Coordinates of C-alpha atoms in Angstrom, one line a residue:
M232 CA -11.9 32.7 -46.5
R233 CA -7.9 33.2 -45.8
I234 CA -6.8 30.8 -42.7
N235 CA -4.4 32.5 -40.5
F236 CA -2.1 29.4 -39.3
F237 CA -0.3 31.4 -36.2
Y238 CA -3.6 32.3 -34.4
V239 CA -4.4 28.3 -35.4
F240 CA -1.3 27.5 -33.7
L241 CA -1.4 29.6 -30.7
F242 CA -5.3 28.7 -29.6
L243 CA -4.2 24.6 -29.9
S244 CA -1.3 25.3 -27.2
V245 CA -3.2 27.3 -25.2
M246 CA -6.5 24.3 -25.6
L247 CA -3.4 21.8 -25.0
S248 CA -1.8 24.0 -21.9
C249 CA -5.3 24.4 -20.2
T250 CA -5.6 20.6 -20.5
E251 CA -2.4 19.7 -19.1
K252 CA -3.4 22.2 -16.1
D253 CA -6.3 20.0 -15.8
D254 CA -5.1 17.2 -15.8
E255 CA -2.6 17.7 -13.5
S256 CA -5.2 19.5 -10.9
M257 CA -7.0 16.3 -11.1
E258 CA -3.5 14.3 -10.6
V259 CA -3.4 16.2 -7.4
K260 CA -6.9 16.1 -6.3
D261 CA -6.6 12.2 -6.8
S262 CA -3.4 12.2 -4.9
A263 CA -3.6 14.2 -2.2
I264 CA 0.0 14.6 -0.5
T265 CA -0.4 13.4 3.3
I266 CA 2.1 13.8 6.2
S267 CA 2.6 12.1 9.6
V268 CA 4.6 13.7 12.0
E269 CA 5.5 12.3 16.1
D270 CA 6.3 14.3 19.0
L271 CA 10.1 14.6 19.6
I272 CA 11.0 13.7 23.4
I273 CA 15.3 14.2 24.4
S274 CA 17.1 13.8 27.8
I275 CA 20.7 15.0 27.2
N276 CA 23.2 16.2 29.9
E277 CA 23.8 19.7 30.4
N278 CA 26.2 21.9 28.6
P279 CA 26.8 20.1 25.1
S280 CA 28.7 21.2 22.6
N281 CA 28.0 23.8 19.3
D282 CA 26.5 21.7 16.3
F283 CA 26.1 18.9 18.9
V284 CA 23.0 16.3 17.1
L285 CA 20.4 16.1 19.1
G286 CA 18.1 14.1 17.6
K287 CA 16.0 13.8 14.6
V288 CA 12.6 14.8 13.8
K289 CA 9.9 11.7 12.8
A290 CA 8.1 12.5 9.9
K291 CA 6.4 10.6 7.0
T292 CA 4.4 11.3 3.6
N293 CA 3.0 9.4 0.7
K294 CA 4.8 11.4 -2.3
G295 CA 7.3 14.0 -2.6
N296 CA 10.1 15.6 0.0
L297 CA 9.6 16.8 3.4
T298 CA 11.2 19.9 4.8
Y299 CA 11.8 21.0 8.3
S300 CA 11.5 24.4 9.8
I301 CA 11.7 26.2 13.4
E302 CA 8.6 28.1 13.7
E303 CA 8.9 28.7 17.8
Q304 CA 11.4 28.3 20.0
N305 CA 12.2 29.1 24.2
P306 CA 14.7 30.0 24.6
S307 CA 15.0 31.7 21.2
E308 CA 18.3 30.9 19.4
A309 CA 18.9 27.7 21.1
L310 CA 18.4 25.1 18.3
S311 CA 18.4 25.2 14.6
I312 CA 17.3 22.7 12.2
I313 CA 18.9 20.9 9.1
D314 CA 16.0 21.6 6.3
S315 CA 16.3 18.6 4.2
T316 CA 16.7 16.0 7.4
G317 CA 15.1 17.3 10.4
E318 CA 18.3 16.8 12.3
L319 CA 18.1 19.0 15.4
V320 CA 21.3 20.9 16.2
V321 CA 22.7 22.8 19.3
K322 CA 22.7 26.5 18.0
N323 CA 23.5 28.1 21.2
N324 CA 25.2 25.9 24.0
S325 CA 25.4 28.8 26.4
L326 CA 21.0 28.3 26.6
F327 CA 21.9 24.8 27.7
D328 CA 22.6 25.3 31.1
F329 CA 19.9 23.1 33.7
E330 CA 20.2 26.0 36.5
V331 CA 18.9 28.7 33.8
N332 CA 16.7 26.5 31.2
P333 CA 15.9 23.1 32.7
K334 CA 13.7 22.8 29.6
I335 CA 14.1 23.7 26.4
T336 CA 11.1 23.7 24.0
A337 CA 10.0 24.3 20.0
K338 CA 7.7 23.6 17.4
V339 CA 9.2 22.2 14.0
K340 CA 6.8 22.6 11.3
V341 CA 7.4 19.6 8.6
S342 CA 6.4 21.1 4.5
N343 CA 5.5 19.3 2.0
L344 CA 4.5 21.8 -0.6
D345 CA 1.8 23.9 0.8
V346 CA 0.6 21.0 3.0
F347 CA 2.4 20.9 6.6
E348 CA 2.1 19.8 10.4
L349 CA 3.6 21.0 13.5
V350 CA 6.1 18.8 15.8
T351 CA 6.6 19.4 19.4
V352 CA 9.9 19.2 20.8
T353 CA 10.6 18.7 24.3
I354 CA 14.8 18.7 25.3
T355 CA 15.3 18.1 29.1
L356 CA 18.5 18.7 30.6
N357 CA 20.5 16.5 32.9
N358 CA 22.2 18.3 35.9
I359 CA 25.6 17.1 35.8
E360 CA 27.4 18.0 39.0
N361 CA 30.9 16.8 38.2
T362 CA 31.0 18.0 34.7
S363 CA 34.3 16.2 34.1
Y364 CA 33.2 12.8 34.2
I365 CA 30.7 11.6 31.6
S366 CA 28.2 9.2 33.0
M367 CA 27.9 5.6 31.6
I368 CA 24.0 5.2 33.2
N369 CA 21.6 6.9 29.9
E370 CA 18.6 5.0 29.8
N371 CA 18.2 5.9 26.1
H372 CA 21.8 4.0 25.1
I373 CA 21.4 0.9 23.5
W374 CA 25.1 -1.0 23.0
V375 CA 25.5 -3.6 20.0
S376 CA 28.5 -6.4 20.6
S377 CA 29.8 -9.0 18.7
T378 CA 30.3 -12.3 20.6
Y379 CA 32.9 -15.0 18.6
D380 CA 33.3 -18.7 19.7
N381 CA 35.2 -21.5 17.5
N382 CA 34.4 -24.0 19.9
D383 CA 33.1 -26.7 17.6
G384 CA 35.4 -26.1 14.8
F385 CA 32.9 -23.8 13.5
D386 CA 32.8 -19.6 13.2
T387 CA 29.7 -18.7 15.1
F388 CA 28.9 -14.5 15.2
I389 CA 26.1 -13.6 17.6
E390 CA 25.3 -9.9 17.9
H391 CA 23.3 -8.7 21.1
K392 CA 21.6 -5.5 21.6
I393 CA 22.1 -4.2 25.6
Y394 CA 19.8 -1.6 26.9
F395 CA 18.1 -0.6 30.0
N396 CA 15.4 -2.2 31.2
G397 CA 14.1 -1.0 34.8
I398 CA 15.7 -0.7 38.0
D399 CA 16.4 -2.5 41.5
L400 CA 17.0 -1.8 45.2
V401 CA 19.7 -3.9 46.3
N402 CA 21.9 -3.8 49.6
N403 CA 19.8 0.2 49.8
E404 CA 21.5 1.0 46.2
T405 CA 19.3 1.7 43.4
Y406 CA 20.9 -0.5 40.3
F407 CA 19.8 -0.4 36.4
N408 CA 19.4 -3.4 35.4
L409 CA 21.2 -4.4 31.4
Y410 CA 19.4 -6.4 29.2
Y411 CA 20.5 -8.5 26.0
K412 CA 18.9 -9.8 23.3
Q413 CA 19.9 -11.8 20.2
I414 CA 19.7 -9.4 17.2
N415 CA 22.1 -11.8 14.2
Y416 CA 23.8 -15.2 14.1
S417 CA 26.4 -16.7 11.6
Y418 CA 27.7 -19.9 11.6
G419 CA 30.3 -21.1 9.4
S420 CA 32.6 -23.8 8.0
P421 CA 34.3 -24.7 4.9
W422 CA 31.4 -26.1 3.6
F423 CA 28.1 -23.6 4.5
I424 CA 27.5 -20.7 5.8
I425 CA 24.5 -19.5 7.9
N426 CA 23.1 -16.1 8.3
N427 CA 20.1 -14.6 10.1
S428 CA 19.5 -11.2 10.7
S429 CA 16.3 -11.7 11.9
V430 CA 16.2 -13.8 14.9
E431 CA 13.6 -14.2 17.4
D432 CA 14.9 -12.9 21.0
E433 CA 12.1 -11.7 24.4
G434 CA 15.7 -10.5 26.2
Q435 CA 17.7 -11.7 29.0
L436 CA 19.2 -9.7 32.4
L437 CA 22.8 -9.5 31.8
Y438 CA 23.5 -7.8 34.9
K439 CA 22.8 -5.3 37.2
I440 CA 25.4 -1.3 37.4
R441 CA 25.4 1.6 39.9
E442 CA 27.5 4.6 39.0
D443 CA 29.6 6.7 41.4
T444 CA 29.9 10.2 39.5
E445 CA 31.8 11.8 41.8
R446 CA 34.6 8.6 42.4
E447 CA 34.3 7.7 38.7
K448 CA 33.6 3.7 39.2
V449 CA 30.9 1.6 37.9
Y450 CA 29.8 -1.3 39.8
T451 CA 28.3 -5.1 39.2
L452 CA 26.6 -7.5 41.3
D453 CA 28.5 -10.6 41.4
S454 CA 25.9 -14.3 42.2
N455 CA 25.5 -13.2 45.7
N456 CA 24.9 -10.5 45.4
N457 CA 27.9 -8.6 46.8
E458 CA 28.7 -5.5 44.8
V459 CA 31.9 -5.5 42.9
L460 CA 33.7 -2.7 41.0
L461 CA 33.6 -3.1 36.9
Y462 CA 35.1 0.2 35.6
D463 CA 37.1 2.6 37.3
F464 CA 37.5 5.8 35.8
S465 CA 39.7 7.8 38.3
L466 CA 42.5 5.1 37.3
E467 CA 46.2 6.9 36.6
V468 CA 48.6 5.6 34.3
N469 CA 50.9 2.3 36.1
E470 CA 47.7 1.8 39.1
A471 CA 46.9 -1.7 39.5
V472 CA 43.0 -2.6 39.9
D473 CA 40.9 -5.7 40.5
L474 CA 37.8 -5.4 37.8
W475 CA 35.2 -8.0 37.7
D476 CA 34.8 -10.3 34.9
H477 CA 30.9 -11.7 34.7
K478 CA 32.6 -14.2 32.5
T479 CA 35.0 -16.0 34.8
G480 CA 32.8 -14.8 37.6
S481 CA 35.9 -13.8 39.5
Y482 CA 38.5 -10.3 39.6
I483 CA 40.9 -9.8 37.0
T484 CA 43.8 -7.9 38.2
R485 CA 44.7 -5.0 35.3
T486 CA 47.5 -2.3 34.7
L487 CA 46.8 1.3 33.4
E488 CA 49.2 1.3 30.8
S489 CA 47.9 5.0 29.0
K490 CA 44.8 6.9 28.9
G491 CA 44.3 8.6 25.9
Q492 CA 41.1 10.6 23.8
V493 CA 38.5 8.8 21.5
K494 CA 35.8 11.6 19.8
L495 CA 32.5 10.0 19.2
L496 CA 30.6 10.3 15.8
N497 CA 28.4 13.3 17.1
G498 CA 32.3 15.4 17.7
E499 CA 32.3 14.6 22.0
T500 CA 35.7 13.5 23.3
R501 CA 36.0 10.7 25.8
K502 CA 38.4 9.2 28.5
R503 CA 40.0 6.3 26.7
M504 CA 42.2 4.0 28.9
F505 CA 44.5 0.8 28.0
F506 CA 45.4 -2.0 30.6
N507 CA 48.0 -4.8 29.9
D508 CA 45.8 -7.5 28.9
N509 CA 44.7 -5.6 25.7
Y510 CA 41.5 -4.6 27.5
I511 CA 40.1 -1.1 26.5
V512 CA 37.5 0.9 27.8
I513 CA 36.0 4.4 27.3
E514 CA 34.2 6.7 29.7
G515 CA 30.4 6.5 29.4
I516 CA 30.8 3.8 26.8
G517 CA 32.6 1.1 28.5
A518 CA 34.4 -2.4 27.3
L519 CA 35.6 -1.9 23.5
Y520 CA 36.9 -5.7 24.0
N521 CA 37.2 -8.7 26.5
S522 CA 39.4 -11.6 25.8
N523 CA 37.6 -13.9 28.1
S524 CA 34.5 -13.5 26.4
N525 CA 35.2 -12.6 22.9
T526 CA 33.1 -9.8 22.7
A527 CA 34.1 -6.5 20.9
L528 CA 31.6 -3.8 21.1
Y529 CA 30.4 -2.8 17.5
Y530 CA 28.1 0.3 18.4
L531 CA 26.6 2.7 20.9
F532 CA 23.3 4.5 20.7
N533 CA 21.5 7.3 22.2
G534 CA 18.4 7.0 21.3
D535 CA 18.4 5.9 17.4
L536 CA 21.5 8.3 17.4
P537 CA 24.5 7.1 16.7
L538 CA 27.4 8.0 19.0
Y539 CA 29.9 5.1 18.5
D540 CA 30.8 3.1 15.8
G541 CA 33.4 0.0 16.7
K542 CA 33.2 -1.5 13.3
N543 CA 33.7 1.6 11.0
Y544 CA 31.9 0.2 8.4
Q545 CA 31.4 2.9 5.5
Y546 CA 28.1 0.9 4.1
V547 CA 26.9 1.3 6.8
D548 CA 24.6 3.5 7.5
L549 CA 23.9 3.8 11.5
N550 CA 21.5 6.7 10.8
D551 CA 18.7 4.2 9.6
Y552 CA 19.7 1.4 11.6
W553 CA 17.0 1.1 14.2
Q554 CA 14.3 2.3 11.2
E555 CA 11.5 0.4 10.8
G556 CA 11.4 -0.8 7.3
G557 CA 9.4 -2.3 5.2
L558 CA 7.5 -6.4 4.1
P559 CA 9.9 -8.8 3.9
V560 CA 11.2 -10.0 0.6
I561 CA 10.4 -13.2 -0.7
S562 CA 10.8 -15.4 -4.1
L563 CA 9.0 -19.0 -5.3
K564 CA 12.0 -20.6 -6.9
E565 CA 11.0 -24.3 -7.6
V566 CA 7.5 -26.5 -7.7
S567 CA 8.1 -29.9 -7.7
Q568 CA 6.1 -33.6 -7.1
V569 CA 7.4 -36.3 -4.6
G570 CA 5.0 -39.0 -4.4
D571 CA 1.7 -37.7 -3.5
E572 CA 2.7 -34.2 -2.6
I573 CA 3.5 -30.8 -4.2
I574 CA 6.8 -29.7 -2.5
F575 CA 7.6 -25.5 -3.1
R576 CA 11.0 -24.2 -3.1
S577 CA 11.1 -20.5 -2.0
N578 CA 13.8 -18.2 -0.4
L579 CA 13.3 -15.1 1.6
S580 CA 16.3 -13.3 1.4
S581 CA 15.2 -10.4 3.1
D582 CA 13.1 -9.5 6.9
G583 CA 12.2 -6.2 5.2
G584 CA 13.8 -4.0 7.8
N585 CA 15.7 -3.2 11.0
Y586 CA 17.3 -5.9 13.3
I587 CA 15.4 -6.2 16.2
E588 CA 11.5 -5.1 16.1
N589 CA 11.3 -6.7 13.0
N590 CA 11.3 -10.3 13.0
I591 CA 9.7 -12.6 11.0
L592 CA 6.4 -13.8 12.2
E593 CA 5.4 -16.6 9.8
K594 CA 6.5 -17.9 5.9
G595 CA 5.0 -20.4 4.0
V596 CA 2.7 -21.3 0.4
C597 CA -0.8 -19.9 -0.2
W598 CA -3.3 -20.9 -2.4
S599 CA -6.6 -20.5 -4.3
S600 CA -8.7 -21.9 -7.1
T601 CA -11.0 -18.5 -7.7
S602 CA -8.3 -16.0 -6.9
N603 CA -5.0 -15.8 -9.4
T604 CA -3.3 -14.0 -6.3
P605 CA -3.8 -15.9 -3.5
T606 CA -3.6 -14.5 0.0
I607 CA -2.9 -15.7 3.6
D608 CA -7.0 -14.9 4.1
D609 CA -7.1 -18.5 1.3
S610 CA -5.6 -21.8 2.7
H611 CA -2.0 -21.6 3.7
T612 CA 0.5 -23.5 5.1
M613 CA 3.3 -22.8 7.2
V614 CA 5.0 -26.4 7.2
F615 CA 8.4 -25.8 6.5
S616 CA 11.9 -26.9 6.4
N617 CA 15.2 -24.8 5.7
E618 CA 17.7 -25.5 3.8
N619 CA 21.4 -25.7 5.5
D620 CA 19.2 -25.6 8.6
D621 CA 21.0 -25.6 12.0
G622 CA 18.3 -28.2 13.1
S623 CA 16.2 -25.8 14.9
N624 CA 13.9 -25.0 12.2
R625 CA 13.1 -21.2 12.6
V626 CA 10.5 -19.2 11.0
N627 CA 13.0 -16.5 10.9
Y628 CA 15.9 -18.0 9.2
L629 CA 16.7 -15.8 6.2
G630 CA 17.4 -18.2 3.1
T631 CA 16.0 -21.2 1.2
F632 CA 13.0 -22.9 2.7
Y633 CA 10.5 -25.7 1.4
A634 CA 6.7 -26.1 1.7
S635 CA 4.6 -29.3 1.4
I636 CA 0.8 -29.5 0.8
N637 CA 0.0 -33.2 0.0
Y638 CA -2.8 -33.9 -2.8
S639 CA -5.5 -34.9 0.0
E640 CA -5.9 -31.1 0.7
L641 CA -6.8 -30.5 -3.2
Q642 CA -10.3 -30.7 -5.0
P643 CA -9.6 -32.8 -7.9
T644 CA -10.4 -31.6 -11.6
T645 CA -9.6 -27.9 -10.2
T646 CA -6.7 -25.1 -11.1
Y647 CA -5.2 -23.5 -8.4
Y648 CA -2.6 -20.7 -8.4
F649 CA 0.6 -20.6 -5.2
R650 CA 2.3 -18.2 -3.9
A651 CA 5.0 -18.0 -1.5
Y652 CA 4.4 -15.4 1.3
S653 CA 6.4 -14.0 4.6
K654 CA 4.7 -12.1 7.1
N655 CA 6.3 -9.6 9.7
N656 CA 5.3 -6.9 12.1
N657 CA 4.4 -4.4 8.4
G658 CA 2.8 -7.0 6.9
V659 CA 2.7 -9.7 4.7
A660 CA 4.3 -10.2 1.5
Y661 CA 4.3 -12.3 -1.9
S662 CA 6.0 -13.4 -4.4
N663 CA 5.8 -12.6 -7.9
T664 CA 5.8 -15.9 -9.2
I665 CA 2.2 -17.1 -9.1
Y666 CA 2.4 -21.1 -9.8
T667 CA -0.4 -22.6 -11.7
F668 CA -1.2 -26.1 -11.0
D669 CA -4.3 -28.3 -12.3
T670 CA -5.6 -31.1 -10.3
T671 CA -7.1 -32.6 -13.7
F672 CA -3.6 -34.9 -14.0
L673 CA -1.9 -35.4 -10.1
S674 CA 0.3 -37.5 -10.8
I675 CA 2.9 -39.2 -13.0
T676 CA 4.3 -42.3 -10.6
L677 CA 7.8 -42.5 -11.7
N678 CA 9.8 -45.2 -10.0
T679 CA 13.8 -45.2 -9.6
E680 CA 16.1 -48.2 -9.4
L681 CA 19.5 -48.9 -9.3
I682 CA 20.3 -51.2 -11.9
N683 CA 23.7 -52.3 -11.3
Q684 CA 27.1 -51.3 -9.4
E685 CA 30.6 -52.5 -10.6
E686 CA 34.3 -50.8 -9.5
E687 CA 36.8 -50.2 -12.5
I688 CA 40.5 -49.4 -12.4
E689 CA 41.2 -46.7 -15.1
N690 CA 44.8 -45.3 -15.0
G691 CA 45.6 -46.4 -11.2
R692 CA 42.3 -45.0 -10.1
R693 CA 39.6 -47.1 -8.6
I694 CA 36.4 -45.6 -10.8
I695 CA 32.7 -47.0 -9.1
K696 CA 30.3 -47.3 -12.0
Y697 CA 26.7 -46.6 -11.1
T698 CA 23.8 -47.9 -13.3
V699 CA 20.5 -46.2 -12.9
G700 CA 17.5 -46.0 -14.1
G701 CA 13.6 -44.2 -14.3
K702 CA 10.6 -46.2 -14.8
V703 CA 7.2 -44.8 -15.4
V704 CA 4.7 -47.3 -13.3
S705 CA 1.7 -44.6 -14.1
N706 CA 0.1 -40.7 -15.4
N707 CA -2.6 -39.6 -16.7
L708 CA -1.1 -36.2 -18.6
P709 CA -3.2 -34.5 -20.8
S710 CA -2.5 -33.9 -24.5
S711 CA -2.1 -30.3 -23.7
I712 CA 1.0 -31.1 -21.4
S713 CA 4.6 -32.0 -23.2
I714 CA 7.5 -33.3 -21.7
I715 CA 10.4 -31.1 -22.2
E716 CA 13.1 -32.9 -20.3
K717 CA 13.4 -36.2 -18.5
G718 CA 16.8 -38.0 -16.7
I719 CA 18.5 -38.5 -13.0
A720 CA 18.8 -36.1 -10.5
V721 CA 22.3 -37.0 -8.6
F722 CA 22.8 -35.4 -4.9
N723 CA 26.3 -35.7 -3.6
R724 CA 27.1 -34.0 -0.2
F725 CA 29.0 -34.9 2.8
R726 CA 26.7 -35.9 5.7
F727 CA 26.0 -33.7 8.5
S728 CA 22.6 -32.7 9.7
N729 CA 21.3 -31.9 5.8
D730 CA 18.6 -34.4 4.7
P731 CA 19.2 -34.6 0.5
N732 CA 16.6 -32.9 -1.3
P733 CA 16.3 -33.3 -5.1
S734 CA 16.5 -29.7 -6.2
E735 CA 19.4 -29.3 -4.8
S736 CA 20.8 -31.8 -7.0
E737 CA 22.7 -32.0 -10.3
Y738 CA 20.4 -32.9 -13.7
Y739 CA 21.2 -35.3 -16.0
S740 CA 19.0 -35.3 -19.1
I741 CA 18.1 -38.3 -20.4
E742 CA 15.8 -37.3 -23.5
A743 CA 12.7 -35.7 -23.7
G744 CA 9.6 -36.0 -25.2
T745 CA 8.3 -39.6 -24.1
L746 CA 7.7 -41.4 -20.5
D747 CA 9.8 -44.7 -22.0
N748 CA 12.0 -46.4 -19.5
F749 CA 15.2 -44.4 -19.5
Q750 CA 18.7 -45.5 -17.7
Y751 CA 21.9 -43.4 -16.9
I752 CA 25.3 -44.5 -15.5
H753 CA 27.2 -41.9 -13.2
Y754 CA 30.5 -42.2 -12.5
I755 CA 32.7 -41.4 -9.3
A756 CA 36.4 -41.0 -8.2
P757 CA 36.4 -42.1 -4.4
D758 CA 40.1 -40.6 -4.5
A759 CA 40.4 -40.0 -0.4
Y760 CA 36.6 -40.6 0.3
D761 CA 35.1 -43.8 -0.5
P762 CA 30.9 -43.4 -0.9
L763 CA 31.2 -47.4 0.0
T764 CA 32.7 -47.3 3.4
D765 CA 32.9 -43.6 4.3
P766 CA 29.5 -42.5 6.2
F767 CA 30.7 -39.4 5.5
L768 CA 30.0 -39.0 1.8
Y769 CA 27.1 -40.3 -0.4
S770 CA 24.9 -40.1 -3.2
V771 CA 21.0 -40.2 -4.1
F772 CA 19.7 -40.9 -7.3
W773 CA 16.1 -39.4 -8.3
S774 CA 14.4 -40.1 -11.5
Y775 CA 12.9 -37.1 -12.8
V776 CA 10.8 -35.7 -16.1
K777 CA 10.3 -32.0 -16.0
L778 CA 7.1 -30.7 -17.9
S779 CA 5.8 -27.9 -20.1
N780 CA 3.4 -26.7 -17.3
G781 CA 7.1 -25.8 -14.8
Q782 CA 5.8 -28.5 -12.8
I783 CA 9.0 -31.1 -12.0
V784 CA 7.7 -35.3 -10.9
Y785 CA 10.5 -37.0 -9.0
G786 CA 10.5 -40.9 -8.4
N787 CA 11.4 -42.5 -5.3
P788 CA 15.4 -42.1 -3.7
V789 CA 18.2 -44.4 -4.1

């Protein structure tokens, strides 16, 4: 019987195709597409310009990409939408008239293949009687400012979020409360820099303001609740005015030198006023820089929509500035043994999200003897200290931190698994590195001693020679564990608020393979700084051994 190989090939191709389609259908079935959406409520002033971006539809999907389309709108042709991003745009600005359409509504379809959800959009128009003046008071406005300080010789930058929070009736006038909270902190010197973009702050009252839109003036209150003038946008060039300064608690006389316009990120133009002392204000926004408080305006948002970028940093995506974010990023760097403690050196490199609502809530180390992927449902510790700490040991400090566990917390002859963790509002993140520790051999006891110290003169320079010794007092290592390195760890640093730590030291290896006593000679040429007499420079020595299981054991510091 003859075999027609063409038909055999055709038959196999059809069968493979069917199999692939079956596999694909099973995969889709096993992982169904889901979409989550939020209704969008917007409040804006009437008469915006065409192509004005109103806001962004908030939606998420578990896989793939979303597309957006307008299913219905009232009035018709008022809106358009960018199908790939969900940004709503003014299509016909003549329809955004408070007297004709005080409210504009729409239904937006959010789709992923054949799965979709509908979002209700409600746009409320504010009636603007004086369209030549743009109001500063908008409860959706969020400012981001930065204040610089160098009073202690160190550069300190603190960023704040400024926002409206409630109203009060004072002297029969309605005032809006402006609050501020710290959202970023940077403290620097020639020797170290502290950066913390995850700062806990409950928010404090900045001051109260009210606005006279007819006279184009903004008022605030002094410490005695007397009304004082904060901004005057009705000024003409060469006019002088007394404007209140909250930092000094007094009026400052300023003369308007020139007026111009600035274009915002959404295409709007605003009045910009230049005064004689480099004081610059923008209508509807406020002061760009105040020399009395060393405060500069970075950004202005209407909700999560960016309006003004004072930094103009291209790598900052302001459209994602207030996004919810994800989990923290944490790693376990090193595990060491000092005395009767196991010390874990970890690094928290990211808070996992935005500046404001995503602060770090916890960080530390968790461990288990039954699971090789321990979680905070197992044993865990939040005891920590920060490297290069500013004195407060904040849990939300980004950078290196240490957590320690005493042997008394562990059972003998037991294998434990450890990993670092950090928790924020979105959940808990764990380090990829998982450290294994066997308590069958809990300790090697080392002793560090300064054997000798002498001075020499070499080519006219004073040299100090330290002879440091390491001595093994006791150990109970099993035959399965070998010594891969031993020596002296040397810590040299200017003395500020930092405590010496062996894991920050330089390692000087002597020899590996045995636990015999050993010595190391360390030379220092003090030059301008004398470690014998100058309290701001010092050296600390530890004897150490590194074991094949990754453990580092230190002796006492000298």
